[in-house]
Tab-separated table of C-alpha atoms in Angstrom:
chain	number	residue	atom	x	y	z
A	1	UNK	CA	70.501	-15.451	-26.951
A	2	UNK	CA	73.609	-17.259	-28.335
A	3	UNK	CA	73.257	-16.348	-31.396
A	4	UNK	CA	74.316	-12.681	-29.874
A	5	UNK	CA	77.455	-14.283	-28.590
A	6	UNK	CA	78.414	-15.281	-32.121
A	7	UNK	CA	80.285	-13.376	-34.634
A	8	UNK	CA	78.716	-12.096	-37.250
A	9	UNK	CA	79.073	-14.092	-39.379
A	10	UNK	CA	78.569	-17.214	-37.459
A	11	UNK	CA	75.663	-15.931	-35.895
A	12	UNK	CA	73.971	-15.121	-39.342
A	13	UNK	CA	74.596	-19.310	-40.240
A	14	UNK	CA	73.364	-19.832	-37.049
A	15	UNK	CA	70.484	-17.952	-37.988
A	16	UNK	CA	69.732	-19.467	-41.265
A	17	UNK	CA	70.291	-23.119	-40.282
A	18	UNK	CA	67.370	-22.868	-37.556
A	19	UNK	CA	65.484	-20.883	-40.130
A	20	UNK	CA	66.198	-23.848	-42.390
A	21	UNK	CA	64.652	-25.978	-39.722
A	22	UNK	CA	61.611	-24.205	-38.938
A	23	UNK	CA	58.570	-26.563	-39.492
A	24	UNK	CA	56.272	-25.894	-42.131
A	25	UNK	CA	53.356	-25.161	-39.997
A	26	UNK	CA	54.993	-22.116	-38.238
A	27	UNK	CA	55.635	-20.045	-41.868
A	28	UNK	CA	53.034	-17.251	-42.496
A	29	UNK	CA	52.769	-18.622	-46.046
A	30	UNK	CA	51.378	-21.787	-44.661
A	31	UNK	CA	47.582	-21.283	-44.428
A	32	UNK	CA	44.688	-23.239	-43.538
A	33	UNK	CA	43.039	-23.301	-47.638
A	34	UNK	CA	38.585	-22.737	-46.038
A	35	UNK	CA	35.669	-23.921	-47.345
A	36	UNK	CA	32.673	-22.345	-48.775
A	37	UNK	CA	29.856	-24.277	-46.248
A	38	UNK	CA	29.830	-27.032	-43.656
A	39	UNK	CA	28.392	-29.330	-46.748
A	40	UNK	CA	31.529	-28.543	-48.897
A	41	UNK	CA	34.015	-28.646	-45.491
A	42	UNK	CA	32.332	-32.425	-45.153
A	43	UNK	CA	32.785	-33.107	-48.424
A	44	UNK	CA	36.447	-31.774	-48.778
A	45	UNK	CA	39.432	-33.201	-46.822
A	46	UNK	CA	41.055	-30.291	-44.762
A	47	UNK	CA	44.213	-30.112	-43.528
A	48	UNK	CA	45.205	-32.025	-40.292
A	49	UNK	CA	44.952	-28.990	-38.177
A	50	UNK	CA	41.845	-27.730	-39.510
A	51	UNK	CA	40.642	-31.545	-39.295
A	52	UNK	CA	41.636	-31.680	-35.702
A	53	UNK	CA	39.231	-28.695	-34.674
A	54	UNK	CA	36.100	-30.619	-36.240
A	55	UNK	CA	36.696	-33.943	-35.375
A	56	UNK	CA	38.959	-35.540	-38.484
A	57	UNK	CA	42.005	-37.970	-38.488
A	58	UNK	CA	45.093	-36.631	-35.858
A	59	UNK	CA	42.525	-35.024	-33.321
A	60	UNK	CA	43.592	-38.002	-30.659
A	61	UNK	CA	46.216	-36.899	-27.941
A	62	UNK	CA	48.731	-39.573	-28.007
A	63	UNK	CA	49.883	-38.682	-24.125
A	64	UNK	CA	46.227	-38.998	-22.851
A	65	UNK	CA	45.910	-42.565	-25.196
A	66	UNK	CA	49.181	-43.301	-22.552
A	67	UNK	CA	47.377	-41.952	-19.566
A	68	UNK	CA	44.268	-43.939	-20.002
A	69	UNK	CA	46.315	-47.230	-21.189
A	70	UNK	CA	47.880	-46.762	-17.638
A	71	UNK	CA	44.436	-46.042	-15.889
A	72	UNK	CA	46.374	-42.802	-14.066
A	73	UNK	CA	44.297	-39.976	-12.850
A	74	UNK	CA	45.310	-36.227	-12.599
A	75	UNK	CA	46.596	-37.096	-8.732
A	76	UNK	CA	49.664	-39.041	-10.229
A	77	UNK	CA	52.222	-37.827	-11.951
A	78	UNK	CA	51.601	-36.993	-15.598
A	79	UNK	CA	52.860	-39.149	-18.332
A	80	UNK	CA	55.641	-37.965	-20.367
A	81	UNK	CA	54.115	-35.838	-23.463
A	82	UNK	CA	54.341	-38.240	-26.065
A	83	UNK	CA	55.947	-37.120	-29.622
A	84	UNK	CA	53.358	-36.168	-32.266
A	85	UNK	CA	53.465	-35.449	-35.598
A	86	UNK	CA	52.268	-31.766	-35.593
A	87	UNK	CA	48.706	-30.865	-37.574
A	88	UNK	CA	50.080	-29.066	-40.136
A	89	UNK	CA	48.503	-26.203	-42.749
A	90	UNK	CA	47.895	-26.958	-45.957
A	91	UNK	CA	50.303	-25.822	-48.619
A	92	UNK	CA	48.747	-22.528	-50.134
A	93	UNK	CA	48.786	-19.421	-49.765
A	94	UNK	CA	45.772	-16.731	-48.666
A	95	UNK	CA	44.604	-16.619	-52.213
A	96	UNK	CA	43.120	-19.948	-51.846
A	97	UNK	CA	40.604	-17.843	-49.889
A	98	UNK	CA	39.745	-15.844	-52.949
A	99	UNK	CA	36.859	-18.585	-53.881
A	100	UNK	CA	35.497	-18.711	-50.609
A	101	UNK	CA	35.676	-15.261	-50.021
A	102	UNK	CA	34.109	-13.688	-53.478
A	103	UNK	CA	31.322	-12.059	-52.118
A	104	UNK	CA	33.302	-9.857	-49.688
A	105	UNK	CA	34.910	-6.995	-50.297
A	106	UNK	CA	37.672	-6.649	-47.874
A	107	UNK	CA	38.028	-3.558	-45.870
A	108	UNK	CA	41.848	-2.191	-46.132
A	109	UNK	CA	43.993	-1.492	-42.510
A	110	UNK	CA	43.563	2.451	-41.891
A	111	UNK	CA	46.427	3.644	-41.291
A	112	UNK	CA	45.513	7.689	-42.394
A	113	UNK	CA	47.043	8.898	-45.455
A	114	UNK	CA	50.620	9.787	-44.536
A	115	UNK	CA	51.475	6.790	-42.044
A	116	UNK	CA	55.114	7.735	-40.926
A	117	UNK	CA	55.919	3.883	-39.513
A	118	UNK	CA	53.814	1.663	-41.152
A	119	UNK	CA	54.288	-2.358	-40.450
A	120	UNK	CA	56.088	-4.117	-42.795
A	121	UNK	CA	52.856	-7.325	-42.790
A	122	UNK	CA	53.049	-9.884	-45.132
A	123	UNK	CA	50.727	-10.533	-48.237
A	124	UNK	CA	49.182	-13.167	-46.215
A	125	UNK	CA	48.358	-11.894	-42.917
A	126	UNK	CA	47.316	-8.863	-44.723
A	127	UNK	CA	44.720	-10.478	-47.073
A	128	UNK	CA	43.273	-12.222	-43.988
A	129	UNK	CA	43.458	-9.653	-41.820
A	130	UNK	CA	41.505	-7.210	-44.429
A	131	UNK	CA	39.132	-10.318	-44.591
A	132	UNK	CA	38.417	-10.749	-40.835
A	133	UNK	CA	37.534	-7.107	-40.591
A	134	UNK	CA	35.177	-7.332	-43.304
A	135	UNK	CA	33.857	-9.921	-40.761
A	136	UNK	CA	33.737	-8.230	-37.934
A	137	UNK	CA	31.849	-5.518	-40.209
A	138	UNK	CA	29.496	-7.559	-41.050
A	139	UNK	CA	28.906	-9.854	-38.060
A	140	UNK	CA	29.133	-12.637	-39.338
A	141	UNK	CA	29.937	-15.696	-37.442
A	142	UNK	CA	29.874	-19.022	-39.826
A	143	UNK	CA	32.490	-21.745	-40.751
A	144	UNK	CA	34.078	-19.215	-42.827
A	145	UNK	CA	34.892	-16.864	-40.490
A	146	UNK	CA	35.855	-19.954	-37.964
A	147	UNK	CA	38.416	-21.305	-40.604
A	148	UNK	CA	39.710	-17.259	-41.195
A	149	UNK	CA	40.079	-16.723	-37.283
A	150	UNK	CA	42.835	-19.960	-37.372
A	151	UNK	CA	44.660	-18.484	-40.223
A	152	UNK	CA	44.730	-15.311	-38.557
A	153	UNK	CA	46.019	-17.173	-35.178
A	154	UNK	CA	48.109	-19.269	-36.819
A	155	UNK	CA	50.038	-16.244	-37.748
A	156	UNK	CA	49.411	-14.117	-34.784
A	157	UNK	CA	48.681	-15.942	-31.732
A	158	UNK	CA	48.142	-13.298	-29.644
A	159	UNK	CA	45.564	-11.947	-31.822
A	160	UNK	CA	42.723	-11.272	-29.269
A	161	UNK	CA	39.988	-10.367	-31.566
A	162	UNK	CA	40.550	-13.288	-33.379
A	163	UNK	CA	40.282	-15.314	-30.388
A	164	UNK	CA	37.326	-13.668	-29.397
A	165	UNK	CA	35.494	-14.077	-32.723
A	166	UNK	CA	36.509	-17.832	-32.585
A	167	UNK	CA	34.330	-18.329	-29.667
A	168	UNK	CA	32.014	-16.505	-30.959
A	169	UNK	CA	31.318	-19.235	-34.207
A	170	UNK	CA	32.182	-21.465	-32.096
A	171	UNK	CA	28.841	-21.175	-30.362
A	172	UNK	CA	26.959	-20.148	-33.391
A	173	UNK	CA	27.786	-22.805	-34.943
A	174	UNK	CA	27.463	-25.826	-32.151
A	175	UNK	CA	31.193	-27.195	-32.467
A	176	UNK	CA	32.321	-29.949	-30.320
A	177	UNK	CA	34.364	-27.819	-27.580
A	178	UNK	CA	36.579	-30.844	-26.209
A	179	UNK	CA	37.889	-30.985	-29.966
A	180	UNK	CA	38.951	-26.834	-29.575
A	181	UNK	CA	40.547	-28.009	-26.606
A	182	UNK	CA	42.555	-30.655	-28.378
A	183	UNK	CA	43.693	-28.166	-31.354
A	184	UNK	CA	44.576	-26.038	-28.440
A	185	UNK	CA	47.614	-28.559	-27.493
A	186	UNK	CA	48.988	-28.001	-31.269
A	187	UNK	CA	49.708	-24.152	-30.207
A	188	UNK	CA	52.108	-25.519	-27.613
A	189	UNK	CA	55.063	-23.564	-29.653
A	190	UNK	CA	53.447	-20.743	-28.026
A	191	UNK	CA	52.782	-21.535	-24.067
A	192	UNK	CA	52.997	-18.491	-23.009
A	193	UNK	CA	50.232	-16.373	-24.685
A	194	UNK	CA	47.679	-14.826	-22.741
A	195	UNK	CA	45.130	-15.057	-24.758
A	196	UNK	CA	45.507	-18.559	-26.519
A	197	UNK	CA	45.368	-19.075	-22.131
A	198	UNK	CA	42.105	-17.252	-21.861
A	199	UNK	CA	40.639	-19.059	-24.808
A	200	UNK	CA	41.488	-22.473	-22.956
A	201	UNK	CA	39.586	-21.290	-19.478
A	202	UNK	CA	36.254	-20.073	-21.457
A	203	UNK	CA	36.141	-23.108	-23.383
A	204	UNK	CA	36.880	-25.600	-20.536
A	205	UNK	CA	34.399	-23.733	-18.490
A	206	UNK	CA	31.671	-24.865	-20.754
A	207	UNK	CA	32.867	-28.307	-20.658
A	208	UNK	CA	33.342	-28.528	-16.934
A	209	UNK	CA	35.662	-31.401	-16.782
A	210	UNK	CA	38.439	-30.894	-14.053
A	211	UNK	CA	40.692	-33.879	-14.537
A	212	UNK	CA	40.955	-33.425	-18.471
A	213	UNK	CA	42.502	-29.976	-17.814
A	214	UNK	CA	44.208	-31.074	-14.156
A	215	UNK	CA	46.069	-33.890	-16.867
A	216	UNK	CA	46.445	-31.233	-19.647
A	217	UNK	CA	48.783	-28.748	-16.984
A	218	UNK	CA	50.283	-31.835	-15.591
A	219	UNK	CA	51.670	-32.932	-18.802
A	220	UNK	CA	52.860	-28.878	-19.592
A	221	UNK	CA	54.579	-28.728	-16.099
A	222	UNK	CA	56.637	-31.692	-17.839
A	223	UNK	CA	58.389	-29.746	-20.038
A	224	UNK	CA	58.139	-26.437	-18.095
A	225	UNK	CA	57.988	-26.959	-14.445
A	226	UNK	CA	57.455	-22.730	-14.109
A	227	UNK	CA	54.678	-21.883	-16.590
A	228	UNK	CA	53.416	-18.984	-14.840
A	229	UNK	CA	50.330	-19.180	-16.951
A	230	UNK	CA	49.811	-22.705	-16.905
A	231	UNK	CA	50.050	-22.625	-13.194
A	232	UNK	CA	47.606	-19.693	-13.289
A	233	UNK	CA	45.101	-22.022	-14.989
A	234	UNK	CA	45.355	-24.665	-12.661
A	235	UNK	CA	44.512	-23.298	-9.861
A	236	UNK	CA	41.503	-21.599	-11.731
A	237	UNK	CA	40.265	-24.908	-12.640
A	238	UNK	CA	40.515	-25.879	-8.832
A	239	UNK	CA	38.555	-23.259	-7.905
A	240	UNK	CA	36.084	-23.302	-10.521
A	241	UNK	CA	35.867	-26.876	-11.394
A	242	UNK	CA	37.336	-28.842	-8.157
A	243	UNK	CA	39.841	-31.628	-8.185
A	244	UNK	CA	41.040	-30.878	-4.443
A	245	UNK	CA	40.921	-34.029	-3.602
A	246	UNK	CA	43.985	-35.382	-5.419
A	247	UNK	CA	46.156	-32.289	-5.621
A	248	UNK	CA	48.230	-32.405	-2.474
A	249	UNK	CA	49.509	-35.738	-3.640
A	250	UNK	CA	50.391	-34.333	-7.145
A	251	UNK	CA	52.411	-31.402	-5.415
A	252	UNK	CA	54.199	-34.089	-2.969
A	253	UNK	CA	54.916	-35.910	-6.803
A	254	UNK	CA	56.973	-32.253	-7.543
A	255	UNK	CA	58.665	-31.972	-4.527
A	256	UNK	CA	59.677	-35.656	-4.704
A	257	UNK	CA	60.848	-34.914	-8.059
A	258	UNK	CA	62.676	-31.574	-7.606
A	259	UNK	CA	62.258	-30.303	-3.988
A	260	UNK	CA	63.417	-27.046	-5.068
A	261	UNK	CA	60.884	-26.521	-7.012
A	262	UNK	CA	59.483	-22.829	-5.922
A	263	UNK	CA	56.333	-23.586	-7.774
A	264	UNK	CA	55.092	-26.211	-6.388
A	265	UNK	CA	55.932	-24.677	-2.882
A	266	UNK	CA	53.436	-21.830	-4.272
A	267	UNK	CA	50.871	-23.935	-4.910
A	268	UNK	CA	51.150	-26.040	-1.892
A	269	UNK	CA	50.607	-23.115	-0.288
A	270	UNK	CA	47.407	-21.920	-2.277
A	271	UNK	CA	45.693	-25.217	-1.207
A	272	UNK	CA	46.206	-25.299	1.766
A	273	UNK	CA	45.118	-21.444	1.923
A	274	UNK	CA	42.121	-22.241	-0.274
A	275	UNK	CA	40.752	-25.472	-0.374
A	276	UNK	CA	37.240	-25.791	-0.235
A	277	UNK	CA	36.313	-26.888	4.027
A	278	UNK	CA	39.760	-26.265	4.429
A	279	UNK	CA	40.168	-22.176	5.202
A	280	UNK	CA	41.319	-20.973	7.200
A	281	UNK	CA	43.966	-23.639	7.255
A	282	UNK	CA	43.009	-25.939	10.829
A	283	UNK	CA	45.329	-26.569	13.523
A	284	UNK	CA	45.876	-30.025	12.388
A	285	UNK	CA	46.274	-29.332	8.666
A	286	UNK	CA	49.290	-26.839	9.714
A	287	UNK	CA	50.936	-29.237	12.237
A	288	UNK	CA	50.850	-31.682	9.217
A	289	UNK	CA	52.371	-29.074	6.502
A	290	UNK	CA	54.929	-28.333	9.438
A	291	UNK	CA	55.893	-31.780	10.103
A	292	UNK	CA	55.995	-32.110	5.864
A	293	UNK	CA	58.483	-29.441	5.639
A	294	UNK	CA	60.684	-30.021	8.170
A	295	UNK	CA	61.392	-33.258	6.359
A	296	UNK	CA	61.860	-31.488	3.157
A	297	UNK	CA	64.161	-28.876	4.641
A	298	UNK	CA	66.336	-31.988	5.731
A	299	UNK	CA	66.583	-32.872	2.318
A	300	UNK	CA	68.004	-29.564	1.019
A	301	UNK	CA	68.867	-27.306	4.416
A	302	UNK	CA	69.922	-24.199	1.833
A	303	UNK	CA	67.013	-24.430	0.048
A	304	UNK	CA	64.769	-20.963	0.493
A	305	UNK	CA	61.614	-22.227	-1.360
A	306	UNK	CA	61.061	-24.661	2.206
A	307	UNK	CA	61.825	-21.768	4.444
A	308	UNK	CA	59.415	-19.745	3.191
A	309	UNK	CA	56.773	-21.777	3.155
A	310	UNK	CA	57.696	-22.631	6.799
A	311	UNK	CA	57.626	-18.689	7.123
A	312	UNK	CA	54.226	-18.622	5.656
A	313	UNK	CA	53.137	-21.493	8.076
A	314	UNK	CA	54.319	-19.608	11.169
A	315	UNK	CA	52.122	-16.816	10.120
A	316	UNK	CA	49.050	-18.824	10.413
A	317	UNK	CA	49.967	-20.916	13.449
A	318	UNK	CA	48.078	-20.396	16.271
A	319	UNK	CA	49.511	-19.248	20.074
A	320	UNK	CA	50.173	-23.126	21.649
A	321	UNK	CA	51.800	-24.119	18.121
A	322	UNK	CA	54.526	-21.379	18.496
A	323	UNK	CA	56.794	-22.790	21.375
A	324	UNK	CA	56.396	-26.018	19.637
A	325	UNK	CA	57.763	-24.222	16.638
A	326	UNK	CA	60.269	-22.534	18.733
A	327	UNK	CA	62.043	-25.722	19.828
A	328	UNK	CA	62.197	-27.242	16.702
A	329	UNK	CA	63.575	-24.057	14.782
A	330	UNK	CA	66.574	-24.197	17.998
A	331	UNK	CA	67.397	-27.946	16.858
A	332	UNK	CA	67.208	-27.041	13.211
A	333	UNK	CA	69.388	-24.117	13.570
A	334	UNK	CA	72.143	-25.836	15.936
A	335	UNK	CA	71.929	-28.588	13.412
A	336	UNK	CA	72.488	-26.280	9.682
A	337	UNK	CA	73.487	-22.934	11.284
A	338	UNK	CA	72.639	-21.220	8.071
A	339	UNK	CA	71.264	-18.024	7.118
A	340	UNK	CA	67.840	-19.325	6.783
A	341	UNK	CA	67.557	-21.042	10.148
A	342	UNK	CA	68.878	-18.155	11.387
A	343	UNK	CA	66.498	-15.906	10.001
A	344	UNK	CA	63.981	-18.229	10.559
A	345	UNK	CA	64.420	-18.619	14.732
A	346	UNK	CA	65.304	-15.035	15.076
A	347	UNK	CA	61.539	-14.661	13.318
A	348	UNK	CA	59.851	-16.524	15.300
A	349	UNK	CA	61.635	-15.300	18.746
A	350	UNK	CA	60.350	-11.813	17.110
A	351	UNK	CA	56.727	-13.031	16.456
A	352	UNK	CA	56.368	-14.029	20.034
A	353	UNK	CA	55.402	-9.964	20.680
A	354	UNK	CA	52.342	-10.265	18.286
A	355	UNK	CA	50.851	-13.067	20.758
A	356	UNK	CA	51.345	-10.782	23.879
A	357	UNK	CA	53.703	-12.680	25.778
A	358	UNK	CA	57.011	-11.972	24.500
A	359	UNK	CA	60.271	-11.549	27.449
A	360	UNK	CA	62.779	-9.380	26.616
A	361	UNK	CA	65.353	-12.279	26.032
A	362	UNK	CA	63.738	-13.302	23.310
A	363	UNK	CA	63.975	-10.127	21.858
A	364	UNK	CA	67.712	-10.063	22.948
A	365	UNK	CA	67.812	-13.477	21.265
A	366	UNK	CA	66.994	-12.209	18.469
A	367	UNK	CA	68.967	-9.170	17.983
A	368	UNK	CA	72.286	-11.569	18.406
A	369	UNK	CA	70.937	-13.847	15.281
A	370	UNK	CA	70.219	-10.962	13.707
A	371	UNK	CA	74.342	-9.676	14.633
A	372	UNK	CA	74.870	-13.086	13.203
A	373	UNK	CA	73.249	-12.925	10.309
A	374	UNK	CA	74.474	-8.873	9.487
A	375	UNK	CA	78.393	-9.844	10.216
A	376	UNK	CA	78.937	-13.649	9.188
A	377	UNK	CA	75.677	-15.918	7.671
A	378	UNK	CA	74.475	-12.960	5.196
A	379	UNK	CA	76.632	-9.908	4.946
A	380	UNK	CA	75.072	-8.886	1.518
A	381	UNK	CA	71.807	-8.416	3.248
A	382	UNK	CA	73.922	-6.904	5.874
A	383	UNK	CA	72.021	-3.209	6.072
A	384	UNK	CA	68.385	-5.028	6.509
A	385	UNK	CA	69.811	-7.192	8.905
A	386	UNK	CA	70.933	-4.279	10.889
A	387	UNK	CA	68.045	-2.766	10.963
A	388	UNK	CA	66.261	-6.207	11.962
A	389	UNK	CA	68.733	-5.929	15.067
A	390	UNK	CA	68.008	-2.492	15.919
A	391	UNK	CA	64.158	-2.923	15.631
A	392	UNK	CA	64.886	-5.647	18.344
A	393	UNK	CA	67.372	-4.115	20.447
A	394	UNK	CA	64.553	-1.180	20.919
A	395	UNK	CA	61.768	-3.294	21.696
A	396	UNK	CA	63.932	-5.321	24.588
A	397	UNK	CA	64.644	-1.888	25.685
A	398	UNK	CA	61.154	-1.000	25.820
A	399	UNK	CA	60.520	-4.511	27.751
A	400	UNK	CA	62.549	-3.196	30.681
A	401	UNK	CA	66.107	-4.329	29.654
């Protein structure tokens, strides 16, 4: 993105300066050399990545070494992601698969005989790609094909198939899973692949060990607070693994930190919405969440992520909870006057109909917050505000007003 604000040619040293600092292990040329059998792959140092997978030097996670030095559990906050030296291909290119390789003839990319657009791939993810379909021709799973599906990765992370096959000799083969999970951490360059995701959930599934992956998201969320897909996993592992118990405390670590922070909000809200013995939400467990963000809203009055989960708590509160909510939504607004206590109060005035016993000067009420809100708090929003007001104006009318 700023290298588009650049001249051109700025932009183009810009360009070859980061090029110049790419590491090693993110070039297509620098491939994971395989091994003919699991005798020759013991026998034969492998590269630190490779080494990682099946148990060799560098496979430790320095910032779970820190968590368990520190005895902290997946209910705390997550230590800081610790600096690693990065597992790094070997040197050599895909002809270093030639050896291993010699008895398979490698089936081509068919792209018909006139291809108008054909992709420009390199030598190397050619050769293994015209490999791994010979592979998947063949059906082989063995520690061949495992080594050929992380060169393949390595240069295509998104590479499904690949993924797939993985798994695949994975199982055949009886590998140690938590190690795939901790090779898994050395694709952090790329957090936001689907399928590297989907790779994580079918291999921690088999494992079945909640905190290890409750840590591993904690200690993501530290350098991106909004992984969408990270998130995603999380609560997947809550509901398919558990961890409950500690992860209302973790969110409250969040909002502590950042009390803006719409993501946590969201996933407040999940737990409280789906928490095993816990849904519906109870009576209690709402009175607590609004109590919780009242406090929070005090901190940060503008801030929309606490208003909507207050908006998402009035939904679910029950009939005698209302008025309570009612007063405290008048002191609140008298207090800020903003557009989203406004909003909020001329809601809840509003929401009094669904409960059956709704006067007309509520409804009034609300229409003049609503005025309010259309003319002075929020005139960009000023057409949906209007027709809040006239939606309200009718039903007083209706009421006998």
């Amino acid at each position: 993105r700023a290298t588009r604000a650049l001249p051109p040619a700025a932009a183009l040293h810009a360009l070859g300066s980061r090029t110049a600092q790419r590491p090693a292990w993110r070039t297509p040329l620098a491939v994971a050399a395989p091994v003919a059998s699991h005798a020759a792959h013991a026998a034969d140092p492998l590269p630190r990545r490779i080494a990682a997978v099946h148990g060799g030097a560098g496979s430790a996670r320095p910032h779970a070494a820190a968590a368990a030095a520190a005895g902290r559990s997946s209910s705390s906050a997550a230590p800081r992601r610790a600096t690693r030296s990065r597992p790094r291909f070997a040197p050599t290119t895909m002809a270093a698969f030639d050896s291993a390789w010699s008895d398979v003839t490698p089936i081509p990319q068919d792209d018909g005989p006139d291809p108008v657009a054909p992709i420009a791939y390199s030598a190397d993810y050619t050769r293994a790609m015209d490999l791994f379909r010979a592979a998947l021709a063949s059906g082989e799973r063995s520690e061949r094909v495992l080594q050929l599906t992380m060169a393949v990765i390595s240069m295509n992370p998104a590479h499904y198939t690949a993924w797939l096959v993985r798994r695949q000799c994975l199982d055949a083969l009886g590998k140690d899973l938590r190690r795939e999970l901790a090779m898994l951490e050395d694709f952090d360059e790329n957090p936001k692949v689907y399928q590297l995701w989907w790779h994580r959930r079918v291999v921690a599934e088999k494992i079945g060990d909640a905190a290890k992956e409750l840590e591993y998201t904690a200690s993501v969320f530290e350098e991106d607070a909004k992984n969408y897909h990270c998130w995603a996993h999380r609560q997947w592992v809550l509901r398919t693994l558990g961890g409950w118990e500690g992860e209302m405390a973790y969110i409250d670590t969040l909002l502590t930190s950042d009390v803006r922070n719409n993501s946590a909000w969201n996933q407040r809200w999940f737990v409280i919405t789906n928490r095993e013995g816990a849904t519906p939400a109870s009576e209690e467990v709402l009175q607590e969440e609004v109590d919780y963000t009242f406090g929070k809203i005090a901190q940060a009055p503008t801030n929309e992520a606490a208003w909507n989960y207050l908006r998402g708590l009035c939904k679910l509160a029950t009939a005698p909870m209302i008025e309570g909510l009612l007063q405290r939504c008048r002191a609140t607004h008298e207090e800020y006057n903003n557009r989203h206590s406004a909003s909020m109060l001329a809601t809840l005035l509003e929401s009094k109909a669904t409960q059956g016993h709704t006067a007309a000067e509520d409804l009034v009420a609300a229409a003049a917050l609503f005025t309010r809100l259309q003319e002075e708090l929020d005139p960009v929003r000023a057409k949906y505000w209007s027709t809040r007001r006239e939606r309200a104006e009718a039903a007083a009318s209706a009421d006998g007003m």
